[in-house]
């Protein structure tokens, strides 16, 4: 961190602490303890020999290299050395992150605590760090523009996340992903800053992020800073909560789940408690004692401070409960859930449940490969897998934009290299064996496969180069792999190349012109059959029939409806018509920097396919210089999340939960029939229409593939009376292709997404189970104190049902069936929505007439969003992109 400089005054004597140890000489423990606080222990002449003085360390007592590079980072001497309480220190010492805590109440924001990881990463000792500003990490090539951003963030009390070049004590430069977050007291005053560091030298594109192609787009196919910032911000959450609430942080951390989630093996264990355990044998009709209301009352949402009194048990029995006759099996019995980190209100407060996009399918292919672009001079590398970096020992910054020749060495057979050149010139695939070299000069036997990739027009787009290290399988006499090994290895590299070819097609062509990236948003939108006569379409068509292209100027902003990580949604009125719409405006530059261009284009394509009462209608889309905009239905009922939040107990009665879940099932069934895997089901993405029915929205994380509808004839039982009513053919349509992107909303992500083995539409049925649980219990079942713990819970934690909230056996059975960790065992995986519709929980639902049903009564009824404009939105007309930006920022 680089904080604004401040004047300092020398008052060393006033900061001395005198101690009289019981034994002779200076205790080594005392010296070490003092050093941790940035103090020095000295014996003073003229005093008793057992008396020592603990005083401030002078700047001269640090290392020479520290003084040379950090002349401005000398310890603040006008104040006593900043200290943290032992309680806070003990809590912080359990964290694995690399970070410092600075005192914002003192001049120059001196460091008051540094983690062990910080000392290990930088090479500095505690006595060289505590009491100083972090400027000693700066060096000659540290970007001054980034430093200015940090100073401005500190000056204004805001957060910062960025990458800058820092220097270790021995002078070694390294790329530091720095995240700075202010900590405020109850009055809102900033009292501390947390600066978390992550060394990203191996995987960042480094200075290559400023290297542009002729089309002004980056050379690198993926913008890695966005990926690393996403992970860093998640990791920072735990540090912030520990600083704010040290008592709530456990002193012993569970390190079984590491940050590198891709190494996590998928487990298919049952999510239920072991039924053999005597503590789970409870009689069906008996509830366990009520939980401590005060201690367990908070259900913290990422969008509000909503709380849920989990000890409340005063709901009326549902019809399903009244009709239950079967004995309740022990494994589905409720239990009195003790206080856990997922319920602790101090752990993760008032966060917004944003969808996360941690990796594309391409980035999750754990093989050694590169992608090159032959349309650029010298066919440079534009993508390199993490596994390739590990194999070759190079960093990503060192190889992006270069030709693969750097792997050659003295013993590389030039005849084989010539064959590769010929294949490149002739645009054909080839598989060869040759000796290559790592960065340190180590030889490895490389089974190399080159495969061209062509675009839809058949023109050469990229080359895919797959490497397989066969060093351990070379036959000395043949000086090559055995025939059997070669055959098996060739199959592996060719399969990898095919997987890469398929995965990279999800991304936009790196050679497109910037204006072509967003071309789909300028395409016309035509009305679909079921809504083409409604008033909204008639108003839109009145303008288009006159030959006008609908643009920003046709809409008047009224009020904001929500915001996301790439843009915002606003209520707008079509000028002169009184017709209201929702306008989703997305910032082009943000989407470029965050690898979301293909997500925005897929969302636009999906919207154009929809024609269903429980899904939004796209009326038009357009782009400005800075934004792309989608105009869709306005749902005055707002989010289901907000409706849940307004209920006194923050959950719904079972009849209401059944109604909303049933409509979600219908919506998902329609999406799957179109080949769409939703991938982001959650209450925030379920909007409520004026009549109380649902609309599923937000498709920026969805996956669009093909779908082959099937009609399955059920097998008829023999020797039984056959009833025609029970044996109708089943229409079954589920997306046919799998994806492996790491996307979704943290608490709703299915196990197979985390495990990285590929996922299908079954992930939507998992999310349905989480949604039903949240509607009935007021919280999600696997939420942890941080993202890593949440993912660990999803993979391993037992599914439990709090006894303090009565929920029918049928509902718990449905949740249990939907939350099967192995997708093949999950309800909905075999014949899609048909299995779920037939579950006893939904037996009172008349599926064909569900949209004619009256929504259930709620304790707090649905509140409609009015047309009243915000005070600063009156008379605003968004006639250009500059006005759009000002409007979006001002409302």
Coordinates of N, CA and C in Angstrom, one line a residue, residues 12-90:
X12 N 10.5 10.0 20.7 CA 10.9 8.6 21.0 C 10.7 8.3 22.5
X13 N 11.2 9.3 23.3 CA 11.2 9.0 24.8 C 9.8 8.8 25.3
X14 N 8.8 9.4 24.8 CA 7.5 9.3 25.3 C 6.9 7.9 25.1
X15 N 7.5 7.2 24.2 CA 7.0 5.9 23.8 C 7.7 4.7 24.5
X16 N 8.6 5.0 25.4 CA 9.3 3.9 26.1 C 8.4 3.2 27.1
X17 N 8.7 1.9 27.2 CA 8.0 1.1 28.2 C 9.0 0.4 29.0
X18 N 9.0 0.6 30.3 CA 10.0 0.1 31.2 C 9.5 -1.2 31.8
X19 N 10.4 -2.2 31.8 CA 10.0 -3.5 32.4 C 11.1 -4.0 33.2
X20 N 10.9 -4.6 34.3 CA 11.9 -5.2 35.2 C 11.7 -6.7 35.3
X21 N 12.4 -7.4 34.5 CA 12.3 -8.8 34.4 C 12.8 -9.5 35.7
X22 N 12.3 -10.7 36.0 CA 12.7 -11.3 37.2 C 14.1 -11.9 37.2
X23 N 14.6 -12.2 36.0 CA 16.0 -12.9 35.9 C 17.0 -11.9 35.3
X24 N 18.2 -12.2 35.4 CA 19.3 -11.4 34.9 C 19.3 -11.4 33.3
X25 N 19.7 -10.3 32.7 CA 19.9 -10.2 31.3 C 18.5 -10.0 30.6
X26 N 18.6 -9.7 29.3 CA 17.4 -9.5 28.5 C 16.8 -10.7 28.0
X27 N 15.5 -11.0 28.3 CA 14.8 -12.2 27.8 C 14.7 -12.2 26.3
X28 N 15.0 -13.3 25.7 CA 14.9 -13.4 24.2 C 13.4 -13.3 23.8
X29 N 12.5 -13.8 24.6 CA 11.1 -13.7 24.3 C 10.7 -12.2 24.3
X30 N 11.3 -11.4 25.3 CA 10.9 -10.0 25.3 C 11.4 -9.3 24.1
X31 N 12.6 -9.7 23.6 CA 13.2 -9.0 22.4 C 12.3 -9.3 21.2
X32 N 11.9 -10.6 21.1 CA 11.0 -11.0 20.0 C 9.7 -10.3 20.1
X33 N 9.1 -10.3 21.3 CA 7.8 -9.7 21.4 C 7.9 -8.2 21.1
X34 N 8.9 -7.5 21.5 CA 9.1 -6.1 21.2 C 9.2 -5.9 19.7
X35 N 10.0 -6.8 19.1 CA 10.2 -6.6 17.6 C 8.9 -6.7 16.9
X36 N 8.0 -7.5 17.4 CA 6.7 -7.7 16.7 C 5.9 -6.4 16.7
X37 N 6.2 -5.5 17.7 CA 5.5 -4.2 17.8 C 6.3 -3.1 17.2
X38 N 7.5 -3.5 16.6 CA 8.3 -2.5 16.0 C 9.2 -1.8 17.1
X39 N 9.4 -2.4 18.2 CA 10.2 -1.8 19.3 C 11.5 -2.5 19.4
X40 N 12.4 -1.8 20.1 CA 13.8 -2.4 20.3 C 14.0 -2.4 21.8
X41 N 14.7 -3.5 22.3 CA 15.0 -3.6 23.7 C 16.4 -3.3 23.9
X42 N 16.7 -2.3 24.9 CA 18.1 -1.9 25.1 C 18.3 -1.9 26.6
X43 N 19.6 -2.2 27.0 CA 20.1 -2.0 28.4 C 20.6 -0.6 28.5
X44 N 20.2 0.1 29.6 CA 20.6 1.5 29.8 C 21.7 1.6 30.9
X45 N 22.7 2.3 30.6 CA 23.8 2.5 31.7 C 23.2 3.4 32.7
X46 N 23.7 3.2 34.0 CA 23.2 4.0 35.1 C 22.0 3.4 35.7
X47 N 21.5 2.4 35.2 CA 20.3 1.7 35.8 C 20.7 0.4 36.4
X48 N 19.8 -0.2 37.1 CA 20.1 -1.5 37.6 C 20.3 -2.5 36.4
X49 N 21.2 -3.4 36.6 CA 21.6 -4.3 35.4 C 20.4 -5.1 34.9
X50 N 19.4 -5.3 35.8 CA 18.2 -6.1 35.4 C 17.1 -5.3 34.7
X51 N 17.4 -4.0 34.6 CA 16.4 -3.1 34.0 C 16.7 -2.8 32.5
X52 N 15.6 -3.0 31.7 CA 15.8 -2.8 30.3 C 14.8 -1.7 29.9
X53 N 15.0 -1.1 28.7 CA 14.1 -0.1 28.2 C 13.6 -0.6 26.8
X54 N 12.3 -0.6 26.7 CA 11.7 -0.9 25.4 C 11.3 0.4 24.7
X55 N 11.9 0.7 23.6 CA 11.6 2.0 23.0 C 11.4 1.8 21.5
X56 N 11.0 2.9 20.8 CA 10.8 2.9 19.4 C 12.1 2.6 18.7
X57 N 12.0 1.7 17.7 CA 13.2 1.5 16.8 C 13.4 2.6 15.9
X58 N 14.5 3.0 15.7 CA 14.8 4.1 14.7 C 14.8 3.5 13.3
X59 N 14.7 4.4 12.4 CA 14.7 4.0 11.0 C 16.0 3.4 10.6
X60 N 17.0 3.8 11.2 CA 18.3 3.3 10.9 C 18.6 1.9 11.3
X61 N 17.7 1.4 12.2 CA 17.9 0.0 12.6 C 17.3 -1.0 11.7
X62 N 16.7 -0.5 10.6 CA 16.1 -1.4 9.6 C 17.2 -1.8 8.6
X63 N 16.9 -2.6 7.6 CA 17.9 -3.1 6.7 C 18.2 -1.9 5.7
X64 N 19.4 -2.1 5.2 CA 19.9 -1.1 4.2 C 19.0 -1.0 3.0
X65 N 18.7 -2.1 2.5 CA 17.8 -2.1 1.3 C 16.5 -1.5 1.5
X66 N 16.0 -1.7 2.7 CA 14.7 -1.1 3.1 C 14.8 0.4 3.1
X67 N 15.9 1.0 3.6 CA 16.1 2.4 3.7 C 16.3 3.0 2.3
X68 N 17.1 2.2 1.4 CA 17.3 2.7 0.1 C 16.1 2.9 -0.7
X69 N 15.2 1.9 -0.7 CA 14.0 1.9 -1.5 C 12.8 2.6 -0.8
X70 N 12.9 2.7 0.5 CA 11.7 3.3 1.2 C 12.1 4.5 2.1
X71 N 12.8 5.4 1.5 CA 13.2 6.6 2.3 C 12.0 7.3 2.9
X72 N 10.9 7.2 2.2 CA 9.7 7.9 2.7 C 8.8 7.0 3.6
X73 N 9.2 5.8 3.8 CA 8.4 4.9 4.6 C 8.9 4.7 6.0
X74 N 9.7 5.7 6.5 CA 10.2 5.6 7.8 C 9.0 5.6 8.8
X75 N 9.3 5.0 10.0 CA 8.3 4.9 11.0 C 7.8 6.2 11.5
X76 N 6.6 6.4 11.7 CA 6.0 7.6 12.3 C 6.5 7.7 13.7
X77 N 7.2 8.8 14.0 CA 7.8 8.9 15.3 C 7.0 9.9 16.2
X78 N 6.1 10.6 15.6 CA 5.3 11.6 16.3 C 4.3 10.9 17.2
X79 N 4.0 9.7 17.0 CA 3.0 9.0 17.8 C 3.7 7.7 18.4
X80 N 3.0 7.1 19.3 CA 3.5 5.8 19.8 C 3.2 4.8 18.7
X81 N 4.0 3.7 18.7 CA 3.8 2.6 17.7 C 2.4 2.1 17.8
X82 N 1.7 2.0 16.7 CA 0.3 1.5 16.7 C 0.3 0.0 17.1
X83 N -0.7 -0.3 17.9 CA -0.8 -1.6 18.5 C -2.2 -2.2 18.2
X84 N -2.2 -3.5 18.2 CA -3.5 -4.2 18.1 C -3.7 -5.1 19.4
X85 N -4.9 -5.3 19.7 CA -5.1 -6.1 20.9 C -4.7 -7.5 20.7
X86 N -4.4 -8.2 21.9 CA -4.0 -9.6 21.8 C -5.1 -10.4 21.2
X87 N -6.3 -10.1 21.5 CA -7.5 -10.8 21.0 C -7.5 -10.8 19.4
X88 N -7.3 -9.5 18.9 CA -7.3 -9.4 17.5 C -6.1 -10.0 16.8
X89 N -5.0 -9.9 17.5 CA -3.8 -10.5 16.9 C -3.9 -12.0 16.9
X90 N -4.5 -12.7 17.9 CA -4.7 -14.1 17.9 C -5.6 -14.5 16.8

